[in-house]
Short mmCIF file of C-alpha atoms and ligand atoms in Angstrom, two decimals:
data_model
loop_
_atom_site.label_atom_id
_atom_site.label_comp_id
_atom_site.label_asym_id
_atom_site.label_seq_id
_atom_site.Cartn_x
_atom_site.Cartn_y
_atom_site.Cartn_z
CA UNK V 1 -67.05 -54.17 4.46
CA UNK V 2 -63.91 -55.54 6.64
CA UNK V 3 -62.58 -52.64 8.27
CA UNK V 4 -58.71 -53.42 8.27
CA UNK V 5 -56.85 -53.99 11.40
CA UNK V 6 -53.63 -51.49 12.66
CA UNK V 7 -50.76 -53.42 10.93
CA UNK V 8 -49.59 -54.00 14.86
CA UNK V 9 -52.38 -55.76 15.81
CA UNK V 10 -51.62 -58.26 12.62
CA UNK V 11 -48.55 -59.06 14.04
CA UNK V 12 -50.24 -61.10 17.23
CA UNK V 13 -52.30 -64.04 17.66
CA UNK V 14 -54.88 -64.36 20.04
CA UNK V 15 -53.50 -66.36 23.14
CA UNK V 16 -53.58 -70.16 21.98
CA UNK V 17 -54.26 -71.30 25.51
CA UNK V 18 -57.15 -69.18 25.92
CA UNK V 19 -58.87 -70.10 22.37
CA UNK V 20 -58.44 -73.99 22.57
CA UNK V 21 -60.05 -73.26 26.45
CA UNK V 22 -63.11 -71.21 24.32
CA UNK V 23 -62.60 -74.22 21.94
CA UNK V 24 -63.28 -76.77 24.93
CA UNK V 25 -66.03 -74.85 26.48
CA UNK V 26 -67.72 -74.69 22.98
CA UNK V 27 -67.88 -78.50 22.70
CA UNK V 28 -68.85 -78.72 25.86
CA UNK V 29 -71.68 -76.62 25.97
CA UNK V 30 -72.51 -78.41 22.63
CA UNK V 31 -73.52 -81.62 25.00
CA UNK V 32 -70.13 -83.28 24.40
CA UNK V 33 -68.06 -85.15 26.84
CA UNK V 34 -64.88 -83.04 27.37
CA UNK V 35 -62.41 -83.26 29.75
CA UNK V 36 -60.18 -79.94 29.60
CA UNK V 37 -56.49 -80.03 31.10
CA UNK V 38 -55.77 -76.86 29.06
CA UNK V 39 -56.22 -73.73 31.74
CA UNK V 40 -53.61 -72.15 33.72
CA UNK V 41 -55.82 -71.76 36.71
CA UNK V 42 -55.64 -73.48 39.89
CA UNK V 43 -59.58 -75.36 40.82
CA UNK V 44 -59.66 -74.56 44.32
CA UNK V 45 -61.88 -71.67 45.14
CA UNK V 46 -60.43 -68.29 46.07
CA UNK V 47 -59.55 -69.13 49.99
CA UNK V 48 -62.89 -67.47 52.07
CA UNK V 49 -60.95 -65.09 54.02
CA UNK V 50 -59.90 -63.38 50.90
CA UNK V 51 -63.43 -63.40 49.76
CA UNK V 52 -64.69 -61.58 52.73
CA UNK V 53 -61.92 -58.80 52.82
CA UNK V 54 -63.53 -57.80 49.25
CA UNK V 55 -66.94 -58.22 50.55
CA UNK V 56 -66.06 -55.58 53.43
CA UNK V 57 -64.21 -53.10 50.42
CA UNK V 58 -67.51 -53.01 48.91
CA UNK V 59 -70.02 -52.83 52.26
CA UNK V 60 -67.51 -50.00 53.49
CA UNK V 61 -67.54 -48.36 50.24
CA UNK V 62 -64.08 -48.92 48.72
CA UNK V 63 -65.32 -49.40 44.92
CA UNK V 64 -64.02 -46.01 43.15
CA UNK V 65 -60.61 -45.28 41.28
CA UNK V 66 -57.89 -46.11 43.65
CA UNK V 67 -54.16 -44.25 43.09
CA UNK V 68 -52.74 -45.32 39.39
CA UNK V 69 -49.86 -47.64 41.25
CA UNK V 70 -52.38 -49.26 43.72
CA UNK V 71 -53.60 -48.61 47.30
CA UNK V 72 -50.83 -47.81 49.72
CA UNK V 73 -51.85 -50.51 52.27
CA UNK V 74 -51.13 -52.99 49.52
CA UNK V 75 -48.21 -51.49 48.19
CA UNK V 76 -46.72 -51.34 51.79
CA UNK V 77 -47.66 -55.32 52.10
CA UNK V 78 -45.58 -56.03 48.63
CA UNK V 79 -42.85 -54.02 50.20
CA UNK V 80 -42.98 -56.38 53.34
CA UNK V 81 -43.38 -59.45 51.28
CA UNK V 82 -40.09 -58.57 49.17
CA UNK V 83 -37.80 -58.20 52.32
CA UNK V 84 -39.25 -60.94 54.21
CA UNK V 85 -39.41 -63.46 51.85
CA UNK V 86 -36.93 -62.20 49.58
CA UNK V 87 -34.30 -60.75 51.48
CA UNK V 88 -35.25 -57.16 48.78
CA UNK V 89 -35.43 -53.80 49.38
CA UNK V 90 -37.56 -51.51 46.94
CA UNK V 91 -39.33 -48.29 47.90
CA UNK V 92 -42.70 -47.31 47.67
CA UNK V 93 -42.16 -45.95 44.26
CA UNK V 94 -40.31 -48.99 43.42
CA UNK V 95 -43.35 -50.78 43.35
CA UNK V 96 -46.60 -51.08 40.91
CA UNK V 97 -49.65 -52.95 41.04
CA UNK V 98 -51.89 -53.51 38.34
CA UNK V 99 -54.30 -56.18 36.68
CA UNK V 100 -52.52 -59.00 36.88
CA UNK V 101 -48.92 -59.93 35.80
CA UNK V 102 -49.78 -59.75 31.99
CA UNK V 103 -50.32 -56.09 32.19
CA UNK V 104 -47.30 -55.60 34.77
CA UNK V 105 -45.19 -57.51 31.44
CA UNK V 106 -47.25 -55.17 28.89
CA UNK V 107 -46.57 -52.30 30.85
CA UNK V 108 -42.74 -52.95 30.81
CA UNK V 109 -42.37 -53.60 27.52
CA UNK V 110 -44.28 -50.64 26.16
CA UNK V 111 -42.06 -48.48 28.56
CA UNK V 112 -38.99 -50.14 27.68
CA UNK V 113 -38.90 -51.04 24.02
CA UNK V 114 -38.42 -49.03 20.88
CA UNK V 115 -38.54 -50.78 17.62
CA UNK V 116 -36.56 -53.23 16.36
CA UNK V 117 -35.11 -53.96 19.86
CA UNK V 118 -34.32 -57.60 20.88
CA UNK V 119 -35.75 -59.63 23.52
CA UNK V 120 -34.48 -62.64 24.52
CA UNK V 121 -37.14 -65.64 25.61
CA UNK V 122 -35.97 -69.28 26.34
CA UNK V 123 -38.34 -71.31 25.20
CA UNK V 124 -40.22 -73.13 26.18
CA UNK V 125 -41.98 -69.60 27.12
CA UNK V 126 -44.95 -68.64 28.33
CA UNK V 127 -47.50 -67.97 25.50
CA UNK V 128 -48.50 -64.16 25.80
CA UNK V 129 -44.15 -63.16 25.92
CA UNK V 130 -43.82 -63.17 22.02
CA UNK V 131 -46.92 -61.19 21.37
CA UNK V 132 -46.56 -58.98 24.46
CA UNK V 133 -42.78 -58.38 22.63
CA UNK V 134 -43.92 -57.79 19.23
CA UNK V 135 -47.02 -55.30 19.95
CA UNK V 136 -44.34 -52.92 21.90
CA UNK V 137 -42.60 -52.92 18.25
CA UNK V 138 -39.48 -55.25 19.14
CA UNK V 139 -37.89 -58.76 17.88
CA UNK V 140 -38.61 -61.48 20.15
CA UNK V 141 -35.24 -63.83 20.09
CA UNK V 142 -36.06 -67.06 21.23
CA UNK V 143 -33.63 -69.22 22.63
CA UNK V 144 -34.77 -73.35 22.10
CA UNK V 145 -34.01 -75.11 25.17
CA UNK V 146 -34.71 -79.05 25.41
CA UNK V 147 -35.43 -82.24 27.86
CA UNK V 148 -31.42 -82.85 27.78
CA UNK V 149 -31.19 -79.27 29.41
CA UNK V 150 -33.88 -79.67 31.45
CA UNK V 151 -35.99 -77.02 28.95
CA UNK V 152 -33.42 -74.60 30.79
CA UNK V 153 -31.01 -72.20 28.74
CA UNK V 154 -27.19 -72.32 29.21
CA UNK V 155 -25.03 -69.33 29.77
CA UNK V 156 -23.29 -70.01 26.39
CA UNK V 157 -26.27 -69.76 24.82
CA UNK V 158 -27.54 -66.40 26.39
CA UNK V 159 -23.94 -65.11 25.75
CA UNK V 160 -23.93 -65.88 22.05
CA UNK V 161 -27.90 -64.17 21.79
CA UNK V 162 -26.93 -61.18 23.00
CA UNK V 163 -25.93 -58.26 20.45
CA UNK V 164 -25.94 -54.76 20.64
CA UNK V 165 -29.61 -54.28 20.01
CA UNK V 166 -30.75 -56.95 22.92
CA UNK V 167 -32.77 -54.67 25.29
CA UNK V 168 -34.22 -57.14 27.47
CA UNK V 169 -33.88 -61.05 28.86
CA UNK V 170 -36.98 -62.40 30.43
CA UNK V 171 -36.52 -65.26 32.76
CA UNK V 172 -39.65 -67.43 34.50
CA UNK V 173 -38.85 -69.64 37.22
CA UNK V 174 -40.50 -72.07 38.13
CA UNK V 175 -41.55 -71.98 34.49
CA UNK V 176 -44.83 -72.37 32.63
CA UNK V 177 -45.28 -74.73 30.90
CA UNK V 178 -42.36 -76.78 32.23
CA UNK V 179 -42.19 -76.76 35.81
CA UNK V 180 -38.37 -76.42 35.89
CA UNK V 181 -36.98 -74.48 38.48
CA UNK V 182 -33.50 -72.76 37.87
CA UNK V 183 -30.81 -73.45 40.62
CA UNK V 184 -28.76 -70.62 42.05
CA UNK V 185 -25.82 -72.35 40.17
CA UNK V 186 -27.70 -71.62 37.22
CA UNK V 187 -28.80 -68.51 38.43
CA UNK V 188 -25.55 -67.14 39.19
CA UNK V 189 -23.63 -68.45 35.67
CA UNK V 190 -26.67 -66.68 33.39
CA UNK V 191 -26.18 -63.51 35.63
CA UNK V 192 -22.15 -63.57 35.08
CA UNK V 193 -23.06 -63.20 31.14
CA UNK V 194 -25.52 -60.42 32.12
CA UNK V 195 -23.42 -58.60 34.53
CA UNK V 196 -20.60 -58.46 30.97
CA UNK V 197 -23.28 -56.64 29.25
CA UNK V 198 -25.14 -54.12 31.07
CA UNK V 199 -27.28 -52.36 28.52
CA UNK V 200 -29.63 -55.49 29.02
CA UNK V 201 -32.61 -55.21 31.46
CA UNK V 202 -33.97 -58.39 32.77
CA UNK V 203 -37.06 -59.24 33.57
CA UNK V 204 -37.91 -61.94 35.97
CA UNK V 205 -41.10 -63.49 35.87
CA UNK V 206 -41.95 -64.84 39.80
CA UNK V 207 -45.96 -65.60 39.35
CA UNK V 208 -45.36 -69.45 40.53
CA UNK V 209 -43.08 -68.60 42.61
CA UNK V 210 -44.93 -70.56 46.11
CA UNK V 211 -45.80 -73.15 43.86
CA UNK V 212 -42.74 -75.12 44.41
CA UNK V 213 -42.23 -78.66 45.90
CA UNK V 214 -38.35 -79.20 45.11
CA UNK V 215 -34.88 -78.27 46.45
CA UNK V 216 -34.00 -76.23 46.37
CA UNK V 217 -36.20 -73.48 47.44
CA UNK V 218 -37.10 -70.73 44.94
CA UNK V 219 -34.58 -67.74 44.13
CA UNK V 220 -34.69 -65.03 41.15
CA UNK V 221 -31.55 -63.41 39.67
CA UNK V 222 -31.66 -61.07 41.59
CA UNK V 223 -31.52 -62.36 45.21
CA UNK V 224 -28.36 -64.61 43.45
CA UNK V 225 -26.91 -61.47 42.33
CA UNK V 226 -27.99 -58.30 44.10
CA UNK V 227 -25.17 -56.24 41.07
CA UNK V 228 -27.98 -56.56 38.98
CA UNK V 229 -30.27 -54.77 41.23
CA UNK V 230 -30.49 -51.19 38.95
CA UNK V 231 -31.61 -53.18 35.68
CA UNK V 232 -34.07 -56.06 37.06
CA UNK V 233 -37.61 -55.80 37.25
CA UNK V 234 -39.70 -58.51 39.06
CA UNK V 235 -42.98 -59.21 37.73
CA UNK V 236 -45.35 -61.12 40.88
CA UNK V 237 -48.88 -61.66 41.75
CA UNK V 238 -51.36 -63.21 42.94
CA UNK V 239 -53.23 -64.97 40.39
CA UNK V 240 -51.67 -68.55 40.78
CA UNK V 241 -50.49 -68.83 44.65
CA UNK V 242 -53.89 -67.64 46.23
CA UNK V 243 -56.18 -69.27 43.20
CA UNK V 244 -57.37 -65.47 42.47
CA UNK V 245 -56.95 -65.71 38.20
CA UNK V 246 -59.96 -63.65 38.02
CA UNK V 247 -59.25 -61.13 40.49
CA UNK V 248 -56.44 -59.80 38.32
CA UNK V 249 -53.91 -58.43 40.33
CA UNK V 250 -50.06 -58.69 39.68
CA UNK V 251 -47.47 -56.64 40.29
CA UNK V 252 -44.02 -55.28 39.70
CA UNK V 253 -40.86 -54.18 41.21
CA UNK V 254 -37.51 -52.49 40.32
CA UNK V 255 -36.04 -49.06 38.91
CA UNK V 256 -37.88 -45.92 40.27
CA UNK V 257 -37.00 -44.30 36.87
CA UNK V 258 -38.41 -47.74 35.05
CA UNK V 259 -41.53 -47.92 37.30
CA UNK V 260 -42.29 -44.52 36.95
CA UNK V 261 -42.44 -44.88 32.98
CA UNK V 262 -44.70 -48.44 33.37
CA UNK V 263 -46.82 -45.51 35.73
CA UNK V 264 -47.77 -43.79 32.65
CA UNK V 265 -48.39 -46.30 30.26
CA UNK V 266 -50.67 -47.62 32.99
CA UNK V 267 -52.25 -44.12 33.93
CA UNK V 268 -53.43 -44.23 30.04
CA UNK V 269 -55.36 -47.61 29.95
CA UNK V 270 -56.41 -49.30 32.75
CA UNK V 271 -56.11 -46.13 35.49
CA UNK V 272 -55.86 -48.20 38.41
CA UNK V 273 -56.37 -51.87 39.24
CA UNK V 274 -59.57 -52.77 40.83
CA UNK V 275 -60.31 -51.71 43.86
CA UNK V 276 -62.08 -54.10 45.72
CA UNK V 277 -59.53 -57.00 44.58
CA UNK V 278 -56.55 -54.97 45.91
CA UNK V 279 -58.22 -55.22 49.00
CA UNK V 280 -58.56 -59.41 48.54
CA UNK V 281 -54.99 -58.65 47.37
CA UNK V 282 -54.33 -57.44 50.59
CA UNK V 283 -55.54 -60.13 52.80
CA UNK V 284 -53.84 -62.73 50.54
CA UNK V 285 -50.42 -61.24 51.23
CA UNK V 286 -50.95 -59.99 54.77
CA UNK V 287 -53.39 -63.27 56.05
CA UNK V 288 -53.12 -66.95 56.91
CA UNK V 289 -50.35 -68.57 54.63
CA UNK V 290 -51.78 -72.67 54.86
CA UNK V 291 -54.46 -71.73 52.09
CA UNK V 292 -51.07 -71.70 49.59
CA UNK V 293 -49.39 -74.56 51.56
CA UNK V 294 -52.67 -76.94 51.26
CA UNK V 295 -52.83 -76.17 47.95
CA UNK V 296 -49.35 -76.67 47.15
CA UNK V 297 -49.50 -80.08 48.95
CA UNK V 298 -52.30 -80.59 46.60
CA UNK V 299 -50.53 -80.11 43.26
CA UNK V 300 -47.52 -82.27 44.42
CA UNK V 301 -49.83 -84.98 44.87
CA UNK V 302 -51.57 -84.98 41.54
CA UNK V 303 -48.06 -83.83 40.20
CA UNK V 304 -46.88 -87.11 40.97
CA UNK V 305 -49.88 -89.19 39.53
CA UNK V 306 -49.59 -88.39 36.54
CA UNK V 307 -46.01 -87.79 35.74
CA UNK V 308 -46.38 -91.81 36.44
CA UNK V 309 -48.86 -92.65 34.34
CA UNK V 310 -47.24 -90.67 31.47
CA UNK V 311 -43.94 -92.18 32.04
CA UNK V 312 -45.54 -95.95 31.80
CA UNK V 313 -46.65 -95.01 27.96
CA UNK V 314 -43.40 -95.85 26.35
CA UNK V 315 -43.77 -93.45 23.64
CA UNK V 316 -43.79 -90.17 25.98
CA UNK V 317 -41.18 -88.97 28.00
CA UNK V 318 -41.86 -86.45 30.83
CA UNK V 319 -38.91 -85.43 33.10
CA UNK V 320 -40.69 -84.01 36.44
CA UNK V 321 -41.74 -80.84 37.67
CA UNK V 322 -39.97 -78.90 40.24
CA UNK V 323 -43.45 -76.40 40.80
CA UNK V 324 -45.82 -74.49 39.29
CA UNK V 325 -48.88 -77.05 37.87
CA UNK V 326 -47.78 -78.26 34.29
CA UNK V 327 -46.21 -81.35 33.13
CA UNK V 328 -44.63 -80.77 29.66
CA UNK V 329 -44.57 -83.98 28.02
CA UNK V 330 -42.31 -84.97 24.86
CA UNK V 331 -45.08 -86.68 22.90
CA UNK V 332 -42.20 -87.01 19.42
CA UNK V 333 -42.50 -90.22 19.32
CA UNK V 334 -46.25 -90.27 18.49
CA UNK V 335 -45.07 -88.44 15.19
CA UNK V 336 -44.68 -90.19 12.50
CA UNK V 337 -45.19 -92.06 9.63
CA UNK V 338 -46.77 -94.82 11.03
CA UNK V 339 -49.14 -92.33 12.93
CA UNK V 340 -51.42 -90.06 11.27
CA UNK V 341 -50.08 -87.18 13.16
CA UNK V 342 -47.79 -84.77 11.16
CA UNK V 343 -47.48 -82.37 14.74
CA UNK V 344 -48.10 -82.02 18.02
CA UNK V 345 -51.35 -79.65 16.65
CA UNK V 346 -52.56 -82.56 15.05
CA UNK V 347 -52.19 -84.80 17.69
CA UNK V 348 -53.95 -82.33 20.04
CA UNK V 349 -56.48 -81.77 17.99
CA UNK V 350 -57.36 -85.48 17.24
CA UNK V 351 -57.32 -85.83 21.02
CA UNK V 352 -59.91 -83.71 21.79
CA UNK V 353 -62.41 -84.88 18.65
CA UNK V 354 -62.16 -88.24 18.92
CA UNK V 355 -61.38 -88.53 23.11
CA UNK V 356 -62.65 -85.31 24.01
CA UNK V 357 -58.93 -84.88 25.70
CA UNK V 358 -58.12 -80.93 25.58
CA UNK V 359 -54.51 -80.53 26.26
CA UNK V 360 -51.93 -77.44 24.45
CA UNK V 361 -49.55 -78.15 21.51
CA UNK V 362 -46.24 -77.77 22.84
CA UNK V 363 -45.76 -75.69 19.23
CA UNK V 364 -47.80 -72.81 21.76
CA UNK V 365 -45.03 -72.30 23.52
CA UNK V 366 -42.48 -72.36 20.93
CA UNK V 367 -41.45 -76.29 21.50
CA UNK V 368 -42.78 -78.54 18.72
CA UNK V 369 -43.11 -82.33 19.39
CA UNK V 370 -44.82 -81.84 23.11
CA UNK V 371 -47.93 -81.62 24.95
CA UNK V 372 -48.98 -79.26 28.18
CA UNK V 373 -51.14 -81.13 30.83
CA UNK V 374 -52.26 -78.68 33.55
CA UNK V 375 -53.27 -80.35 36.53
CA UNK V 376 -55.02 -78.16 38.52
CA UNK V 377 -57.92 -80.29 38.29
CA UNK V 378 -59.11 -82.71 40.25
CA UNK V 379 -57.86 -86.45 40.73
CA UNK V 380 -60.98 -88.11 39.21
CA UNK V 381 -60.73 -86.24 35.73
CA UNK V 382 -57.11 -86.40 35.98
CA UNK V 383 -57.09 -90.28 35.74
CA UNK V 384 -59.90 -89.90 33.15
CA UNK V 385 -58.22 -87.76 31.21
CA UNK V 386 -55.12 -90.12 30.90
CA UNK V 387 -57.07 -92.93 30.15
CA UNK V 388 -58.17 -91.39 27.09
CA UNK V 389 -54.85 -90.07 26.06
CA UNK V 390 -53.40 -93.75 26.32
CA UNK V 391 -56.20 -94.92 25.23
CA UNK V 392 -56.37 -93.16 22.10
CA UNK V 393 -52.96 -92.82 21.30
CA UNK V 394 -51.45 -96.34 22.15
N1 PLP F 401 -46.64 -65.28 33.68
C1 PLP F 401 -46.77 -66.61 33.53
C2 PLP F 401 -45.54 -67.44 33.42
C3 PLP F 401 -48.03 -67.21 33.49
O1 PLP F 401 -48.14 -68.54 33.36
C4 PLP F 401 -49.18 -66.39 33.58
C5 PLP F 401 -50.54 -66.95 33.46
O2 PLP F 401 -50.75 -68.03 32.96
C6 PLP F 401 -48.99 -65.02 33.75
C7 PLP F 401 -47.72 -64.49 33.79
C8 PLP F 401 -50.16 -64.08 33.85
O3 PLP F 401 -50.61 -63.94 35.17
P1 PLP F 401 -51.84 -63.02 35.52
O4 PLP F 401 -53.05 -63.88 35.53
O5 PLP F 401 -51.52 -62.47 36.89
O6 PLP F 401 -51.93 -61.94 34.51
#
């Protein structure tokens, strides 16, 4: 018998990123030869002093159900972080943590949307923002962006998206899977259309927000345009900056009377985020800073390498990245008649069976005709893994 699904949960995919990984790790454990530039996650081991603070929560016995909006010590340590680094001020109850940023953004939107609202994504977009969108019951409205705008959206173009049912505008800089960091030019012209319509709520999504080479240095909206401080949430973590994926802890920050909602929707699923990584949480914000610099350093490097290498095959065209770890290559040329490749799925998906090359369809992430390289792997399978590409493709 096949027991039939909620007619919600037939509106979603599975995240794309996370089955070609499963895809990857299937081959792979089949014996074959697969190099994998598909995962969001940064190599480098969790930094040790992080480690140990979690190995001291669970010696001293911190390992039960912490407060539903996170430990106070942590919560005071986001506070900090936002006014130092950010020049912010939100209260304690202006401030959630939970398990990671995906549940800070499914938090939101269940406390925000009703159905048949509109959200506005630029796309390229992170994968989980559609789904997240349409399981809350609203209309994702995705706004195509390109290499000639440097995959970044125009005011005219969020100004002409907006209606009367847009509830929310979620904006992610530096962005995955691009790397393109928006300006405070750009900043400030998107939030001049968003300051003429004020039943929008904007969401900005900060997660790579250390993982940033270029000028300039990184701003949200909000810090370009403190008027929208009663209608912006910030979603942040840790997951990317202090290599802690698996840790899952994220956060969020804005509205006492929108927090307080995300509260409840978070009271009845997860209860609280784990304890013990709230405490790693903890030393990541409060401790040494040059784990995230080294790191950073890192990325640039390999950043580098193979934005050159991908720029000498005459068929691809790959502007650079300004942070995070992605290189979002325009692979169009490749399809063709000449070619056996109708898409970009078809051209991942003949990399990885006949080069064992696993990269993501730019079609993921709402932008047919490209590929997603992650390089937050090391040097030596980076240079393998573009060997194969050109080798297979050119
Ligand atoms: N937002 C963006 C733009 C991401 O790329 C990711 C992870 O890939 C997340 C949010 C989710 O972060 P977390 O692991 O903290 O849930």
């Amino acid at each position: 018998m096949t027991i039939q699904p909620s007619n919600r949960i037939q509106l979603i995919q599975p995240s794309p990123t996370a089955a070609l990984l499963a895809h990857a790790l299937e081959l792979k454990s089949q014996g074959k030869d697969i190099i994998s530039l598909v995962a969001g996650e940064p190599d480098f081991d969790t930094p040790s002093h992080i480690k140990q603070a979690a190995i001291k929560a669970i010696t001293t016995g911190f390992t039960k159900y912490t407060a539903v909006d996170g430990i106070p010590e942590l919560k005071q340590a986001i506070y900090s972080k936002f006014r130092d680094q950010n020049h912010l001020d939100f209260g304690l109850n202006q401030i959630l943590v939970s398990s990671g940023c995906k549940q800070s953004l499914f938090n939101l939107a269940q406390a925000l949307l009703n159905d048949h609202d509109e959200v506005i994504i630029p796309a390229p977009y992170w994968v989980s923002y559609p789904d997240i969108i349409k399981l809350a019951g609203a209309t994702p409205v995705i706004l195509k962006t390109d290499i000639h705008q440097r995959f970044k959206i125009l005011p005219q173009q969020l100004q002409t998206a907006i209606t009367n049912k847009t509830r929310l505008f979620i904006i992610n800089s530096p962005s995955n899977p691009t790397g393109s960091v928006y300006s405070p030019d750009e900043l400030a012209a998107l939030a001049e259309v968003l300051l003429k319509h004020p039943q929008v709520i904007i969401a900005t999504d900060d997660v790579y927000e250390h993982i940033i080479w270029d000028k300039p240095k990184f701003h949200n909206i909000l810090t370009i345009e403190p008027k929208l401080y009663d209608r912006t949430i910030i979603i942040n973590g840790v997951s990317k900056a202090y290599a802690m994926t698996g840790w899952r802890i994220g956060y969020a920050a804005g509205p006492a009377s929108i927090i307080r909602q995300m509260k409840k929707v978070q009271s009845q699923t997860t209860t609280s985020p784990c304890s013990i990584s709230q405490f790693a949480a903890l030393e990541a914000l409060n401790g040494d800073q040059t784990c995230v610099q080294d790191m950073v350093q890192a990325y640039k490097h390999r950043h580098d390498l193979v934005l050159e290498y991908l720029n000498s095959i005459k068929e691809i065209r790959c502007l650079p990245a300004q942070g995070a770890f992605y290189l979002f290559a325009d692979i169009s040329a490749f399809l063709n008649n000449q070619t056996n490749f109708s898409s970009d799925i078809k051209l991942v998906e003949h990399l990885l069976l006949k080069a064992g090359l696993a990269l993501v369809p730019g079609s993921s992430f709402g932008s047919p005709g490209h590929i997603r390289l992650s390089f937050a792997t090391s040097e030596t399978l980076l240079k393998a893994a573009l060997n194969r590409l050109k080798n297979t493709l050119v």
